[in-house]
Coordinates of C-alpha atoms in Angstrom, one line a residue:
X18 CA 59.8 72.0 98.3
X19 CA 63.5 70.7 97.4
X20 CA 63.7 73.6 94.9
X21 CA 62.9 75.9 98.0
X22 CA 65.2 74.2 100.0
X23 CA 68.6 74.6 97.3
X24 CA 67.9 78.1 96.5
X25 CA 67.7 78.7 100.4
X26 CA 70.9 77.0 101.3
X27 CA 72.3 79.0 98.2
X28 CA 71.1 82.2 99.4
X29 CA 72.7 81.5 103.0
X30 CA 75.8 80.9 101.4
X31 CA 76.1 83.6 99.3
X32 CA 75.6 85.4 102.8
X33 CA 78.2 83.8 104.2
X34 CA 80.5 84.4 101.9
X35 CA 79.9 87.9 101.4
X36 CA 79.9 88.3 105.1
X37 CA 83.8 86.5 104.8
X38 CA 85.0 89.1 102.4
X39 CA 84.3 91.9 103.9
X40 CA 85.8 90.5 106.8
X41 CA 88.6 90.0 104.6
X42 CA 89.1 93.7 103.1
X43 CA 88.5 95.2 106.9
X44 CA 91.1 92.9 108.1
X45 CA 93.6 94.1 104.8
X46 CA 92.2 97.7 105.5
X47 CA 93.6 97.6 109.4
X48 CA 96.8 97.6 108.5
X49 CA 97.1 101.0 108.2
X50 CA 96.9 101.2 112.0
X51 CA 99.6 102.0 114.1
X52 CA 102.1 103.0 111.3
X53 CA 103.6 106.8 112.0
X54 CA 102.0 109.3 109.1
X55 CA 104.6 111.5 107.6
X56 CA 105.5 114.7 109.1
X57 CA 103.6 117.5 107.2
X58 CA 105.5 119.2 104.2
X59 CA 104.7 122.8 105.9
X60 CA 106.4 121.9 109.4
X61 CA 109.7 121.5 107.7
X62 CA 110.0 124.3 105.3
X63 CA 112.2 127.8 104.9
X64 CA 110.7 131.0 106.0
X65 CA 111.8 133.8 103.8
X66 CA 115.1 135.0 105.7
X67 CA 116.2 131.5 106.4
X68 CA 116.2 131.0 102.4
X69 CA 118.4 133.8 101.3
X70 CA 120.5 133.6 104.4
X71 CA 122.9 131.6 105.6
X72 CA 123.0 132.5 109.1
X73 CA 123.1 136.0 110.4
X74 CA 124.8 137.4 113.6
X75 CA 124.4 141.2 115.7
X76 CA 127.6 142.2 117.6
X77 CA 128.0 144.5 120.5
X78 CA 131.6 145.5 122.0
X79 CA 132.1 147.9 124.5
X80 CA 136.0 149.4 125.5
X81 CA 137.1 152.3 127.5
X82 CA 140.4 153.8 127.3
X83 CA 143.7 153.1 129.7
X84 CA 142.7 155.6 132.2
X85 CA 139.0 154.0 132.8
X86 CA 137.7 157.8 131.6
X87 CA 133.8 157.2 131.3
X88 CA 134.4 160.1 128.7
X89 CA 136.7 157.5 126.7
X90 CA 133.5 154.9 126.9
X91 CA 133.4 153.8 123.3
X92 CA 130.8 151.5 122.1
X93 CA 129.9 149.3 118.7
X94 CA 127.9 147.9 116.6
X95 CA 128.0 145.3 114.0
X96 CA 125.5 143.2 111.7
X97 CA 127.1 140.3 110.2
X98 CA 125.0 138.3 107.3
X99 CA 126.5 135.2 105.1
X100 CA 124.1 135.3 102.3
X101 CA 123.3 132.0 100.5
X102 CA 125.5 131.4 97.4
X103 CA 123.7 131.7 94.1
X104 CA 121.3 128.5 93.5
X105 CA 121.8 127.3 96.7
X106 CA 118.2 127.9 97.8
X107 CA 116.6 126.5 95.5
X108 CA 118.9 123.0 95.5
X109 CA 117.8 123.1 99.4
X110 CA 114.3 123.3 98.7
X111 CA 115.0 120.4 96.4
X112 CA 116.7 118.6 99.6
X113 CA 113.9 119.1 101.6
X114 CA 111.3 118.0 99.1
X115 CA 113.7 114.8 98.6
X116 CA 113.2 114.5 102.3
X117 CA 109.8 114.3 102.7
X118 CA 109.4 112.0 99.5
X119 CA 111.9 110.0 101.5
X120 CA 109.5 110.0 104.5
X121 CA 106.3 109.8 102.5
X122 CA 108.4 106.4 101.2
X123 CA 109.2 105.0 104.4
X124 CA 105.3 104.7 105.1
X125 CA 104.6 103.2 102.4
X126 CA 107.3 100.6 103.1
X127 CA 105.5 100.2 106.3
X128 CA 102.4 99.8 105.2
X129 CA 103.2 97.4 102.3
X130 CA 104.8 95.1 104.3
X131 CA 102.3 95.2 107.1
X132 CA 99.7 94.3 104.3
X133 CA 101.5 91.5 103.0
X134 CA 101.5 90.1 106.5
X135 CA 98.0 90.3 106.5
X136 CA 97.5 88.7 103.2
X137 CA 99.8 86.0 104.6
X138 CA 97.3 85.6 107.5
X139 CA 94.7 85.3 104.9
X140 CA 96.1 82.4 102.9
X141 CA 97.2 80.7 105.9
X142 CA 93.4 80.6 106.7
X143 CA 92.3 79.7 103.0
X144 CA 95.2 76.6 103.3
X145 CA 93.3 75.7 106.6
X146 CA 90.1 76.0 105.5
X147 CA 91.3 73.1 102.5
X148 CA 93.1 71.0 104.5
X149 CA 89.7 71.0 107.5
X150 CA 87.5 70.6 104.4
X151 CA 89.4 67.7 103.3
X152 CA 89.3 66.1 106.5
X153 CA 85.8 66.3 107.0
X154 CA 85.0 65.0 103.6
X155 CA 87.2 62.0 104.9
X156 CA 85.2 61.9 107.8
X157 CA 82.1 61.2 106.2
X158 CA 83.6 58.6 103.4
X159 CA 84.8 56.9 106.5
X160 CA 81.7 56.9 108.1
X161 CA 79.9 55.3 104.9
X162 CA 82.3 53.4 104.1
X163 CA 81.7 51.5 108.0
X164 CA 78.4 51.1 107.5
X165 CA 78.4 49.7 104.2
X166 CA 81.1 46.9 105.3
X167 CA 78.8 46.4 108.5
X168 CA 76.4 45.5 106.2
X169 CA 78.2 42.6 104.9
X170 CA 78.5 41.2 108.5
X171 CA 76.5 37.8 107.8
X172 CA 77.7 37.3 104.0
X173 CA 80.7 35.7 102.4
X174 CA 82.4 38.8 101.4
X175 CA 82.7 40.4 104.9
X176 CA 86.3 41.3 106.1
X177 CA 87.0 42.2 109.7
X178 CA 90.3 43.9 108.4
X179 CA 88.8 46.2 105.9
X180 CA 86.7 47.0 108.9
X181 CA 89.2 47.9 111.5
X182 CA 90.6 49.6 109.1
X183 CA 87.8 51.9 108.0
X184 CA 86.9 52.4 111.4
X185 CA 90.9 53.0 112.4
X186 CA 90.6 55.8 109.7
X187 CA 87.4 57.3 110.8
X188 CA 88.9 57.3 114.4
X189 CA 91.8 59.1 112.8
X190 CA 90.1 61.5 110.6
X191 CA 87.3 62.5 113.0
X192 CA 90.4 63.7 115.7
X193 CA 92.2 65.6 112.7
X194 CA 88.9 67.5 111.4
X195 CA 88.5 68.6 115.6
X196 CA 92.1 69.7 115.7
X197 CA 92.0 71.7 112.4
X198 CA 88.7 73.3 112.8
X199 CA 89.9 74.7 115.9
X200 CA 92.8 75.9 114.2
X201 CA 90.6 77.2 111.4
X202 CA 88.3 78.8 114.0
X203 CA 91.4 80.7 115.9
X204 CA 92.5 82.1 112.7
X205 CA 88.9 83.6 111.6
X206 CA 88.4 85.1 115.1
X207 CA 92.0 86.8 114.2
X208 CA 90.5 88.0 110.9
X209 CA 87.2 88.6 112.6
X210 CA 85.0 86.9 109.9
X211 CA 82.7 84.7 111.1
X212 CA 83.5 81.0 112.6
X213 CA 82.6 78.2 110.0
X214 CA 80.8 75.1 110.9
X215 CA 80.7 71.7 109.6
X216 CA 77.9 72.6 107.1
X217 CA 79.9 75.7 105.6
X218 CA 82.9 73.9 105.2
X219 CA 81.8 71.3 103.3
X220 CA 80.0 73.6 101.0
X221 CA 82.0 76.4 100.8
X222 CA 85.6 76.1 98.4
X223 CA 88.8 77.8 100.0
X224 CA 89.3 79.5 96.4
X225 CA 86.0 80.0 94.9
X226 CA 86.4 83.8 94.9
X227 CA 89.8 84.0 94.7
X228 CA 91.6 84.7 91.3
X229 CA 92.4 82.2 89.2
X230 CA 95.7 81.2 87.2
X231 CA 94.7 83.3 83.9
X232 CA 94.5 86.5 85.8
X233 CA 97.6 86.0 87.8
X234 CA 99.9 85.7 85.1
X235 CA 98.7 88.5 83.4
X236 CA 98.8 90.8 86.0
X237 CA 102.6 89.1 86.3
X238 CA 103.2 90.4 82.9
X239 CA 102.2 93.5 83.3
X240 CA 105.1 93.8 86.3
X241 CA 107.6 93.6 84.0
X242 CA 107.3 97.6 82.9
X243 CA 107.2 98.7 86.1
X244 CA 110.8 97.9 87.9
X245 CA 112.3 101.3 88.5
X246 CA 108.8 102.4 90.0
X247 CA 109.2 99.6 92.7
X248 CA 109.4 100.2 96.2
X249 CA 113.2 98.9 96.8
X250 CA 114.3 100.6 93.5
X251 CA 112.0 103.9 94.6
X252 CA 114.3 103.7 97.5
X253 CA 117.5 103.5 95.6
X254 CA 116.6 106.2 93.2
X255 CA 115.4 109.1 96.0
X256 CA 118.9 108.0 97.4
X257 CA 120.8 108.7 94.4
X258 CA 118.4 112.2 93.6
X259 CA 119.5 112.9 96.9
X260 CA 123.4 112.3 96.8
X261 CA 123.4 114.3 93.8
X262 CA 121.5 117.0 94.9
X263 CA 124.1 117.5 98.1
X264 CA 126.9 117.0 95.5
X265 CA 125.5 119.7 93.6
X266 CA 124.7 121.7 97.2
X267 CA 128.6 121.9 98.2
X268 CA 129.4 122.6 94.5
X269 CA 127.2 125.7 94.8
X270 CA 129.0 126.8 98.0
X271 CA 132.2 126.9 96.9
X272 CA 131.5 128.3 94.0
X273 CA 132.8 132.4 93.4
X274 CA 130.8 134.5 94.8
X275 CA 129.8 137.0 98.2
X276 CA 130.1 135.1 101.2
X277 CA 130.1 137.5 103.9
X278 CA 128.6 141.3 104.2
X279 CA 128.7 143.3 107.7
X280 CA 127.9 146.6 108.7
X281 CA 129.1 148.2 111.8
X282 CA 129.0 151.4 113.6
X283 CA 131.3 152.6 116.2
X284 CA 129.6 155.3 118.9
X285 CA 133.1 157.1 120.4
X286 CA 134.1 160.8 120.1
X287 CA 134.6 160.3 116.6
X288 CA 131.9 158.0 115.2
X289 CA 132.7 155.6 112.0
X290 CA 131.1 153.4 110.0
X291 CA 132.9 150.5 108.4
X292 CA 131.6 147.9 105.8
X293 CA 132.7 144.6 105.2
X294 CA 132.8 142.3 101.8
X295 CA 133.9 138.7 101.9
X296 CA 134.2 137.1 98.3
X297 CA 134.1 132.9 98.7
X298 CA 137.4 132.1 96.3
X299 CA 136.9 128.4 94.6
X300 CA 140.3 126.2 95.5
X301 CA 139.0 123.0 93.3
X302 CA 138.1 120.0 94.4
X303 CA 138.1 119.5 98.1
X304 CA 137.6 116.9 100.7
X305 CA 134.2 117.1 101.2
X306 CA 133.1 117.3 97.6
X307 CA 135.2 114.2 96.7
X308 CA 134.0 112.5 99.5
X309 CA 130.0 113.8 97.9
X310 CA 131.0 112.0 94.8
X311 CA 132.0 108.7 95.8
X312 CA 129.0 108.4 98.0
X313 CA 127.2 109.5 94.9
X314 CA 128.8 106.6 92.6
X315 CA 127.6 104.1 95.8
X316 CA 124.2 105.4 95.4
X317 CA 124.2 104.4 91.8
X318 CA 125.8 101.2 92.2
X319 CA 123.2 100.5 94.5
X320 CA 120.4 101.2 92.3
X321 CA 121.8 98.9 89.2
X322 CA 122.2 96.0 92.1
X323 CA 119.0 96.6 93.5
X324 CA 117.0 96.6 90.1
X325 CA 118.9 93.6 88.5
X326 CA 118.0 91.4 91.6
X327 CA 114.6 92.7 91.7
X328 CA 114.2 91.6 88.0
X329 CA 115.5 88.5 89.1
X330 CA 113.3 87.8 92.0
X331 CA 110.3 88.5 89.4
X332 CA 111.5 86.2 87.0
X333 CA 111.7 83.7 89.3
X334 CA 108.1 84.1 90.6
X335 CA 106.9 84.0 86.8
X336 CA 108.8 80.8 86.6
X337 CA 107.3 79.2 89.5
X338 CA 103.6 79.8 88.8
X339 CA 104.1 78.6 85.2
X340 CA 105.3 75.7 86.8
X341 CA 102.4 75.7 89.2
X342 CA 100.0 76.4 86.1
X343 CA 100.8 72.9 84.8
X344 CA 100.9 71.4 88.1
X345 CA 97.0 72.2 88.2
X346 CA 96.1 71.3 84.9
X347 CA 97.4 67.8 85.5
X348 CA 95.6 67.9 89.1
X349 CA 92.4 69.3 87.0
X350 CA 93.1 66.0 84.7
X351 CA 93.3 63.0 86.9
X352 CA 90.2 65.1 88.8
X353 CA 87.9 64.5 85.4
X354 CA 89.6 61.1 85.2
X355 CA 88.1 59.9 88.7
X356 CA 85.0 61.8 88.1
X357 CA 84.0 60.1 84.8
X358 CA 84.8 56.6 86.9
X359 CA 82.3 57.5 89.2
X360 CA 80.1 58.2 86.7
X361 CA 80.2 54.5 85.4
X362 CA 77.2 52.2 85.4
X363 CA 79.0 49.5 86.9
X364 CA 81.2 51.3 89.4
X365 CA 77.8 52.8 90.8
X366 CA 76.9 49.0 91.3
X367 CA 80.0 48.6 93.9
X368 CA 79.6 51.3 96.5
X369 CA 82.5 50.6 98.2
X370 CA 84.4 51.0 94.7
X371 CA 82.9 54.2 95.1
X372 CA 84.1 55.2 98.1
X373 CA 87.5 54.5 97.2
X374 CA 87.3 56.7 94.3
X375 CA 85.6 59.7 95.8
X376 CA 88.4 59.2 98.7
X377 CA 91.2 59.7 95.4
X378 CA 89.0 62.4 94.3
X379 CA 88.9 64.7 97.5
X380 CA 92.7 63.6 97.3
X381 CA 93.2 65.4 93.9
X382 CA 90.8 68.1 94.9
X383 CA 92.8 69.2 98.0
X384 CA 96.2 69.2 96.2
X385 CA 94.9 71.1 93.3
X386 CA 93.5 74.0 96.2
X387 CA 96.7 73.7 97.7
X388 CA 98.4 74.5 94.1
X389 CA 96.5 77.7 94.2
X390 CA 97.2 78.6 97.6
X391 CA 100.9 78.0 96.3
X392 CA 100.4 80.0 93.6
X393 CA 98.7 82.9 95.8
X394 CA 101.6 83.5 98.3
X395 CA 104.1 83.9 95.2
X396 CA 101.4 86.5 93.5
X397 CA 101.4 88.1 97.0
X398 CA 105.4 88.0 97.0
X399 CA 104.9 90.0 93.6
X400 CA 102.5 92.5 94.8
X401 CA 104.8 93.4 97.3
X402 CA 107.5 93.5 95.3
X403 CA 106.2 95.4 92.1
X404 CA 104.2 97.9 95.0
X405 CA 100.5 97.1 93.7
X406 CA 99.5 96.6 97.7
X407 CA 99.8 99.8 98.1
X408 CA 99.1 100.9 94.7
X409 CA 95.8 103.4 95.5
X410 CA 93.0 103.1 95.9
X411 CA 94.2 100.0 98.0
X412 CA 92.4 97.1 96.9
X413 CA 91.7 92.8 97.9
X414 CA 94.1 91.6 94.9
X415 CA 93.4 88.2 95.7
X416 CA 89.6 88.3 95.4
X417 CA 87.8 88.4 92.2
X418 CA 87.4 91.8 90.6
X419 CA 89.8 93.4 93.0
X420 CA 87.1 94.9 95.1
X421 CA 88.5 98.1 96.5
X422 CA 89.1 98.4 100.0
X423 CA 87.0 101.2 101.4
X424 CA 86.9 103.7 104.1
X425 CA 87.1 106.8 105.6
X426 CA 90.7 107.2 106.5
X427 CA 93.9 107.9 104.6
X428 CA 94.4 105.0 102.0

């Protein structure tokens, strides 16, 4: 009968906590809503003329002579072209596919940091869900710990102050847990997983199937390479590909070469054609293509700042959760400590020894959860930073395995 009983309490929570992370990955998944897609590539292109022409212009002139003769009427014609220098269309199809990897860019910006809000929200709810736990757990230790000192009323060893002070505790703990379950409970109906009760709190870790230490700092590592594919330096680089490309654009226009053909036809007693040939003569440098190459030098300088401070901020988050790493280990030692004291023969003999232990132990386990909470909202800071949240297929990064986040829609 009690075997029945565990496996089906474990088979309800596996359900429950299945039912939780997929709350989780729909809730990451939603953030794709509401951000603007990027204007399709074919809306924004060259037709044929527009590639080889600069612009293009039909002119009509009509004149009569000094004695308004209708005889004199003379009319004409003229087609005037200014034909794209050599190069220059393909450098603008390179500037318009700059552009729309700009725009293509600017949603992924979006989206990234409309995920790592999410995942915020997430850990804010995985903190909450520890710090409830713990006070329920105090609860209940409070709770014994009253009845066991209640017990003593009619011996030697009773002490009214050790009981007013277990019962000021309960008093304080029981008000706590009913605040921070109803905090816990607002943040799950954000998420829309479902609301936990006493029974799933208590049995149910924050960070059970989160990802531990060992595979954060070797997906850390693995950051290091992968800098100048970043979405800040992404940014940097499309705007120096782009600088140079309109540097290289007003070079090409002022470089020798036809500028200007027309053909006209004049319709009077004694018809003409003319034809016109403009040749583009280079001066040097000029205003605007100085001005292209400073901006081009800014764009650069840009980049190298952006890059070194990224590298910086990475360092800094490697630093931190090594720190964190032997924060934990330490938290994970004084937890064994107090477990093996509980263990003893004679401490099991004094129960309310034991309840002052298992109160130090909850205190251990609650700050080693809230380690790797810690350590979760840096690892977050670095997937947003190093552009794994929007890496695709979009994934959970802070759930074991890394389950992939699907649907239908554009990921």
């Amino acid at each position: 009968m009690i075997v029945k009983l565990v496996a089906i309490l474990f088979m309800s929570t596996l359900s429950f906590c299945a039912s939780s992370n997929n709350a989780m990955n729909q809730f990451l998944l939603a953030a794709q809503t509401g951000l603007n897609e990027p204007t399709e590539a074919s809306d924004t292109r060259m037709n044929v003329v527009s590639s080889f022409l600069e612009e293009a212009q039909f002119r009509f002139n009509t004149s009569e002579g000094n004695e308004f003769d209708a005889n004199a009427l003379a009319q004409s014609y003229e087609i005037r072209v200014k034909p794209k220098a050599w190069g220059q269309r393909e450098i603008e199809e390179n500037i318009l596919d700059l552009r729309s990897n700009q725009q293509n860019h600017h949603y992924n910006v979006a989206l990234n940091t409309a995920l790592k809000n999410r995942y915020l929200i997430l850990l804010s709810y995985l903190e909450q869900h520890n710090t409830t736990q713990y006070f329920f757990k105090l609860s209940n230790l409070a709770t014994q710990e009253i009845r066991l000192i209640r017990r003593e009323v009619m011996g030697e060893q009773f002490n009214t102050q050790k009981l007013l002070g277990a019962v000021e505790m309960f008093e304080q703990s029981k008000a706590l847990t009913i605040l921070n379950l109803t905090r816990l409970n607002v943040l799950q109906s954000q998420i829309a997983m479902p609301l936990d009760s006493a029974e799933s709190i208590l049995d149910h870790s924050a960070v059970a199937n989160m990802v531990d230490f060992a595979y954060i700092t070797e997906k850390l590592s693995s950051m290091n390479n992968t800098i100048p594919s970043m979405p800040d330096a992404l940014a940097e680089n499309l705007a120096v590909e782009m600088a140079q490309a309109k540097s290289e654009l007003l070079k090409a226009k002022h470089q020798l070469g036809v500028n200007l053909l027309s053909f006209a036809y004049k319709d009077s007693h004694n018809d003409s054609m003319a034809f016109q040939l403009g040749i583009n003569i280079p001066l040097g440098t000029h205003f605007n293509k100085a001005e292209s190459q400073y901006e081009l030098y800014e764009a650069k300088s840009q980049l190298g700042e952006r890059v070194a401070k990224m590298t910086l901020s990475l360092t800094r988050i490697q630093k931190e959760i090594a720190w964190l790493a032997g924060e934990i280990k330490l938290a994970d030692t004084q937890i064994q400590r107090v477990q093996k004291y509980i263990e003893k023969e004679y401490i099991k003999t004094h129960p309310l020894l034991t309840i002052t232990l298992r109160k130090e132990l909850i205190e251990h386990q609650k700050k080693r959860t809230d380690i790797q909470i810690k350590a979760l909202k840096l690892y977050v800071d670095a997937l947003a930073l190093s552009g794994y949240l929007i890496q695709e297929p979009l994934r959970n990064w802070i759930q074991n395995g890394a389950p992939e986040l699907m649907d239908g829609g554009r990921r």
